[in-house]
Tab-separated table of C-alpha atoms in Angstrom:
chain	number	residue	atom	x	y	z
A	1	MET	CA	45.132	-121.144	10.304
A	2	SER	CA	42.606	-122.658	12.690
A	3	HIS	CA	40.468	-120.672	15.020
A	4	GLN	CA	41.967	-122.318	17.922
A	5	LEU	CA	45.452	-121.352	17.059
A	6	GLU	CA	44.351	-117.782	16.288
A	7	GLN	CA	42.850	-117.389	19.723
A	8	GLU	CA	45.881	-119.044	21.440
A	9	LEU	CA	48.224	-116.641	19.696
A	10	LEU	CA	45.906	-113.667	20.561
A	11	THR	CA	45.652	-114.744	24.250
A	12	VAL	CA	49.415	-115.213	24.506
A	13	ALA	CA	50.046	-111.691	22.676
A	14	ARG	CA	47.597	-109.908	25.095
A	15	GLU	CA	49.015	-111.468	28.191
A	16	ALA	CA	52.558	-110.788	27.298
A	17	ALA	CA	51.697	-107.180	26.407
A	18	ASP	CA	49.762	-106.651	29.593
A	19	ARG	CA	52.503	-107.977	31.842
A	20	ALA	CA	55.192	-105.861	30.016
A	21	GLY	CA	52.832	-102.699	30.179
A	22	ALA	CA	52.363	-103.242	33.887
A	23	LEU	CA	56.166	-103.613	34.437
A	24	LEU	CA	56.854	-100.391	32.443
A	25	ARG	CA	54.097	-98.318	33.972
A	26	ASP	CA	54.690	-99.519	37.658
A	27	GLY	CA	58.425	-100.117	37.605
A	28	ARG	CA	59.683	-97.009	36.007
A	29	PRO	CA	62.406	-95.632	38.149
A	30	ALA	CA	62.517	-91.927	39.048
A	31	ASP	CA	66.071	-91.830	37.884
A	32	LEU	CA	65.507	-93.659	34.663
A	33	GLY	CA	68.466	-93.115	32.298
A	34	VAL	CA	69.946	-94.064	29.004
A	35	ALA	CA	71.415	-97.696	28.808
A	36	ALA	CA	72.586	-97.555	25.281
A	37	THR	CA	72.226	-95.894	21.994
A	38	LYS	CA	71.534	-97.159	18.535
A	39	THR	CA	71.635	-95.228	15.278
A	40	SER	CA	72.708	-92.026	16.831
A	41	PRO	CA	73.399	-90.520	20.358
A	42	ILE	CA	69.596	-89.486	20.459
A	43	ASP	CA	68.281	-92.893	19.502
A	44	VAL	CA	68.206	-94.405	23.027
A	45	VAL	CA	67.620	-97.642	24.846
A	46	THR	CA	66.725	-97.557	28.543
A	47	GLU	CA	67.065	-100.322	31.249
A	48	MET	CA	63.368	-100.787	30.998
A	49	ASP	CA	63.438	-101.447	27.283
A	50	LEU	CA	65.771	-104.318	28.088
A	51	ALA	CA	63.784	-105.629	31.140
A	52	ALA	CA	60.445	-105.534	29.237
A	53	GLU	CA	61.868	-107.475	26.360
A	54	ARG	CA	63.355	-110.116	28.744
A	55	LEU	CA	59.887	-110.419	30.320
A	56	ILE	CA	58.117	-110.728	27.013
A	57	THR	CA	60.578	-113.290	25.449
A	58	GLY	CA	60.717	-115.273	28.641
A	59	PHE	CA	56.918	-115.528	28.679
A	60	LEU	CA	56.809	-116.558	25.043
A	61	ALA	CA	59.509	-119.189	25.560
A	62	GLU	CA	57.310	-120.550	28.364
A	63	ARG	CA	53.990	-120.563	26.541
A	64	ARG	CA	55.244	-121.132	22.957
A	65	PRO	CA	58.659	-122.707	23.125
A	66	ASP	CA	58.861	-123.804	19.416
A	67	ASP	CA	58.178	-120.377	18.045
A	68	GLY	CA	60.681	-117.848	16.759
A	69	VAL	CA	61.244	-114.383	18.082
A	70	LEU	CA	62.400	-110.984	16.659
A	71	GLY	CA	62.800	-108.280	19.179
A	72	GLU	CA	63.938	-104.767	18.875
A	73	GLU	CA	66.541	-104.989	21.583
A	74	GLY	CA	68.245	-108.014	20.191
A	75	ALA	CA	66.093	-111.150	20.776
A	76	SER	CA	66.366	-113.514	17.797
A	77	THR	CA	65.403	-117.085	17.615
A	78	VAL	CA	64.340	-119.001	14.572
A	79	GLY	CA	61.872	-121.636	15.963
A	80	SER	CA	60.323	-124.673	14.262
A	81	SER	CA	56.549	-123.995	14.409
A	82	GLY	CA	56.250	-121.605	11.568
A	83	VAL	CA	55.185	-118.908	13.973
A	84	ARG	CA	57.364	-115.885	14.734
A	85	TRP	CA	56.735	-113.172	17.308
A	86	VAL	CA	57.780	-109.564	16.453
A	87	VAL	CA	58.271	-107.553	19.601
A	88	ASP	CA	58.841	-103.913	20.379
A	89	PRO	CA	59.060	-103.774	24.177
A	90	ILE	CA	58.693	-99.880	24.287
A	91	ASP	CA	57.629	-98.191	20.996
A	92	GLY	CA	58.243	-94.566	21.854
A	93	THR	CA	61.302	-94.982	24.148
A	94	VAL	CA	62.103	-91.261	24.155
A	95	ASN	CA	58.486	-90.448	25.266
A	96	TYR	CA	59.022	-93.024	27.982
A	97	LEU	CA	62.409	-91.609	29.073
A	98	TYR	CA	60.883	-88.116	29.390
A	99	GLY	CA	57.679	-89.276	31.148
A	100	LEU	CA	55.375	-88.507	28.278
A	101	PRO	CA	52.376	-90.891	27.993
A	102	SER	CA	52.580	-91.749	24.265
A	103	TRP	CA	54.357	-95.067	24.399
A	104	SER	CA	53.274	-98.591	23.902
A	105	VAL	CA	54.182	-102.406	23.922
A	106	SER	CA	53.670	-103.797	20.388
A	107	ILE	CA	53.542	-107.599	19.815
A	108	ALA	CA	52.612	-109.283	16.527
A	109	ALA	CA	52.612	-112.948	15.601
A	110	GLU	CA	53.486	-114.087	12.106
A	111	ARG	CA	52.676	-117.374	10.566
A	112	ASP	CA	54.753	-118.421	7.659
A	113	GLY	CA	55.644	-114.754	7.132
A	114	GLU	CA	52.236	-113.221	7.298
A	115	THR	CA	51.080	-111.188	10.307
A	116	VAL	CA	48.065	-112.902	11.684
A	117	VAL	CA	47.758	-111.353	15.202
A	118	GLY	CA	48.548	-107.866	16.443
A	119	VAL	CA	48.347	-106.362	19.956
A	120	VAL	CA	49.288	-102.869	20.839
A	121	THR	CA	49.021	-101.845	24.493
A	122	ALA	CA	49.300	-98.192	25.537
A	123	PRO	CA	49.227	-98.339	29.396
A	124	MET	CA	49.189	-94.677	30.121
A	125	ARG	CA	46.208	-94.228	27.688
A	126	ARG	CA	44.560	-97.317	29.287
A	127	GLU	CA	44.031	-98.710	25.802
A	128	THR	CA	44.782	-101.924	24.046
A	129	CYS	CA	44.123	-102.369	20.301
A	130	HIS	CA	44.178	-105.829	18.941
A	131	ALA	CA	43.422	-107.707	15.528
A	132	VAL	CA	43.368	-111.179	14.129
A	133	LEU	CA	43.774	-111.496	10.408
A	134	GLY	CA	40.412	-111.425	8.885
A	135	GLY	CA	38.650	-110.681	12.108
A	136	GLY	CA	38.396	-106.927	12.390
A	137	ALA	CA	40.159	-104.510	14.741
A	138	TYR	CA	39.261	-103.725	18.442
A	139	LEU	CA	40.019	-101.060	21.009
A	140	ASN	CA	39.428	-102.292	24.623
A	141	GLY	CA	37.133	-105.008	23.221
A	142	GLU	CA	35.003	-102.726	21.097
A	143	ARG	CA	35.083	-102.889	17.285
A	144	VAL	CA	36.703	-99.953	15.589
A	145	ARG	CA	36.732	-98.621	12.026
A	146	VAL	CA	38.661	-95.915	10.192
A	147	ARG	CA	37.104	-92.548	9.857
A	148	ALA	CA	35.281	-91.706	6.622
A	149	ALA	CA	37.626	-90.045	4.208
A	150	PRO	CA	37.438	-86.182	4.130
A	151	PRO	CA	38.739	-84.065	1.256
A	152	PHE	CA	42.398	-84.390	1.335
A	153	GLU	CA	42.876	-80.817	2.370
A	154	GLN	CA	40.958	-81.488	5.537
A	155	ALA	CA	42.886	-84.734	6.414
A	156	LEU	CA	44.702	-84.888	9.762
A	157	ILE	CA	47.967	-86.734	9.119
A	158	GLY	CA	50.396	-88.400	11.660
A	159	THR	CA	53.993	-88.926	11.042
A	160	GLY	CA	57.433	-89.673	12.733
A	161	PHE	CA	61.031	-88.757	12.318
A	162	ALA	CA	64.217	-90.660	12.258
A	163	TYR	CA	67.296	-90.172	14.712
A	164	LEU	CA	69.757	-89.634	11.924
A	165	ALA	CA	70.424	-85.889	11.220
A	166	GLU	CA	70.614	-86.398	7.371
A	167	ARG	CA	67.350	-88.314	7.323
A	168	ARG	CA	65.663	-85.924	9.629
A	169	ALA	CA	66.497	-83.017	7.408
A	170	ALA	CA	64.975	-84.723	4.301
A	171	GLN	CA	61.838	-85.533	6.380
A	172	ALA	CA	61.519	-81.965	7.339
A	173	GLU	CA	61.395	-81.024	3.705
A	174	VAL	CA	58.657	-83.363	3.081
A	175	VAL	CA	56.594	-82.026	6.060
A	176	LYS	CA	57.213	-78.483	4.783
A	177	ALA	CA	55.814	-79.356	1.424
A	178	LEU	CA	52.852	-81.433	2.718
A	179	LEU	CA	51.702	-79.314	5.694
A	180	PRO	CA	50.054	-76.613	3.545
A	181	ARG	CA	48.058	-79.246	1.682
A	182	VAL	CA	46.357	-80.837	4.679
A	183	ARG	CA	44.435	-79.936	7.902
A	184	ASP	CA	47.485	-80.505	10.064
A	185	ILE	CA	50.197	-82.885	10.760
A	186	ARG	CA	50.935	-84.588	14.174
A	187	ARG	CA	54.041	-86.253	15.450
A	188	GLY	CA	53.124	-88.466	18.375
A	189	GLY	CA	56.320	-90.485	18.862
A	190	SER	CA	55.057	-94.010	18.653
A	191	ALA	CA	54.483	-95.592	15.211
A	192	ALA	CA	52.339	-98.411	16.829
A	193	ILE	CA	49.987	-95.902	18.457
A	194	ASP	CA	49.790	-93.744	15.350
A	195	LEU	CA	48.820	-96.840	13.368
A	196	CYS	CA	46.126	-97.732	15.851
A	197	ASP	CA	44.920	-93.978	15.774
A	198	VAL	CA	44.343	-94.462	12.134
A	199	ALA	CA	42.320	-97.577	12.840
A	200	CYS	CA	40.265	-95.777	15.579
A	201	GLY	CA	39.432	-92.725	13.326
A	202	ARG	CA	41.705	-90.325	15.311
A	203	LEU	CA	43.985	-89.845	12.215
A	204	ASP	CA	42.958	-89.779	8.768
A	205	GLY	CA	46.378	-91.051	7.575
A	206	TYR	CA	49.927	-91.761	8.740
A	207	TYR	CA	53.149	-92.059	7.015
A	208	GLU	CA	56.756	-92.575	8.131
A	209	ARG	CA	60.197	-93.519	6.664
A	210	GLY	CA	62.637	-95.743	8.359
A	211	LEU	CA	60.338	-98.093	10.432
A	212	ASN	CA	61.525	-101.480	11.392
A	213	PRO	CA	59.441	-104.803	11.422
A	214	TRP	CA	58.919	-104.411	15.211
A	215	ASP	CA	57.561	-100.881	14.759
A	216	LEU	CA	54.825	-101.667	12.251
A	217	ALA	CA	53.865	-105.332	12.298
A	218	ALA	CA	51.142	-105.112	14.847
A	219	GLY	CA	49.839	-101.769	14.215
A	220	GLU	CA	49.604	-102.172	10.416
A	221	LEU	CA	47.495	-105.384	10.890
A	222	ILE	CA	45.300	-103.405	13.264
A	223	ALA	CA	44.956	-100.574	10.780
A	224	ARG	CA	44.048	-102.806	7.811
A	225	GLU	CA	41.502	-104.817	9.893
A	226	ALA	CA	39.879	-101.454	10.760
A	227	GLY	CA	39.462	-100.779	7.042
A	228	ALA	CA	42.703	-98.692	6.262
A	229	LEU	CA	44.703	-99.234	3.181
A	230	THR	CA	48.456	-99.800	3.909
A	231	GLY	CA	51.535	-99.855	1.712
A	232	GLY	CA	54.827	-98.249	0.958
A	233	ARG	CA	55.728	-96.879	-2.457
A	234	PRO	CA	52.882	-97.270	-5.098
A	235	GLY	CA	52.453	-100.954	-5.650
A	236	GLY	CA	54.677	-101.965	-2.761
A	237	ARG	CA	54.292	-103.196	0.750
A	238	ALA	CA	55.054	-101.152	3.864
A	239	ASP	CA	58.646	-101.354	4.681
A	240	GLY	CA	61.725	-99.511	5.940
A	241	ASP	CA	61.721	-97.103	2.923
A	242	LEU	CA	58.108	-96.023	3.485
A	243	THR	CA	55.077	-96.964	5.478
A	244	VAL	CA	51.658	-95.333	4.556
A	245	ALA	CA	48.337	-96.203	6.252
A	246	ALA	CA	45.201	-94.128	5.698
A	247	ALA	CA	41.438	-94.465	5.168
A	248	PRO	CA	40.488	-95.325	1.480
A	249	GLY	CA	40.088	-91.899	-0.316
A	250	VAL	CA	43.046	-90.379	1.696
A	251	PHE	CA	45.452	-93.180	1.128
A	252	GLU	CA	45.694	-92.865	-2.698
A	253	GLU	CA	46.351	-89.128	-2.575
A	254	LEU	CA	48.725	-89.254	0.419
A	255	GLN	CA	50.797	-92.032	-1.241
A	256	ARG	CA	50.955	-90.174	-4.575
A	257	ARG	CA	52.091	-87.003	-2.891
A	258	LEU	CA	54.749	-88.839	-0.868
A	259	GLU	CA	55.976	-90.456	-3.963
A	260	ASP	CA	56.293	-87.099	-5.743
A	261	LEU	CA	58.065	-85.613	-2.706
A	262	GLY	CA	60.561	-88.417	-2.498
A	263	ALA	CA	59.559	-89.339	1.089
A	264	TRP	CA	61.059	-92.782	0.432
A	265	HIS	CA	64.624	-91.637	0.341
A	266	ASP	CA	67.061	-89.194	2.197
């Protein structure tokens, strides 16, 4: 991929994320309510999720009309350019609904199936992380790297939970077994932010079952470009069964323990 195309995709992704972030930050109504539900009654969509996705997809159609789009809230076009945008208009919708600050806009660009650009904007944290494949990871324009690996028992690990009761029960059992083996476990509520926190050295590792492409595409690239190892089950890629991202030296042990605990199934 040419440098010119890389920079064009990055510029488009950053502007789309900035515009959506401003809409979500400044346009959130005081009486914000649930517009729809997805996997369960507690897996919600707000009117602002829908508005932000419309803004992003409209902007992408204007700037890159031949590209495909995959959006969490239903946007799906094939395109003819070989580029596909993977969009999560609000990653952390429940946080957003409750007025908690840990939510983000996540936009990734894939070329021929490989993620080449990732942008995650967290407006309430005043932070934007971005990465271009092979070009490193950045937070507000400054290069970031993963934290040097501590002994596993001193690792701070992030995770997230699904909204299906059966899966949540299985995830609780994994946490119960893992928690005594590490420094602590954090649950922030936005997978994209968690992956960026691994990139910035705020977490030593992160894992979650049940992520969708829009949850992880941008954040995984940012984590990898910051020096993290990422994957799913041993030998596999990060996917809906399991996503793991961690500093080298933590990743291997975390992945092994998650495999032993059956974290990849309910």
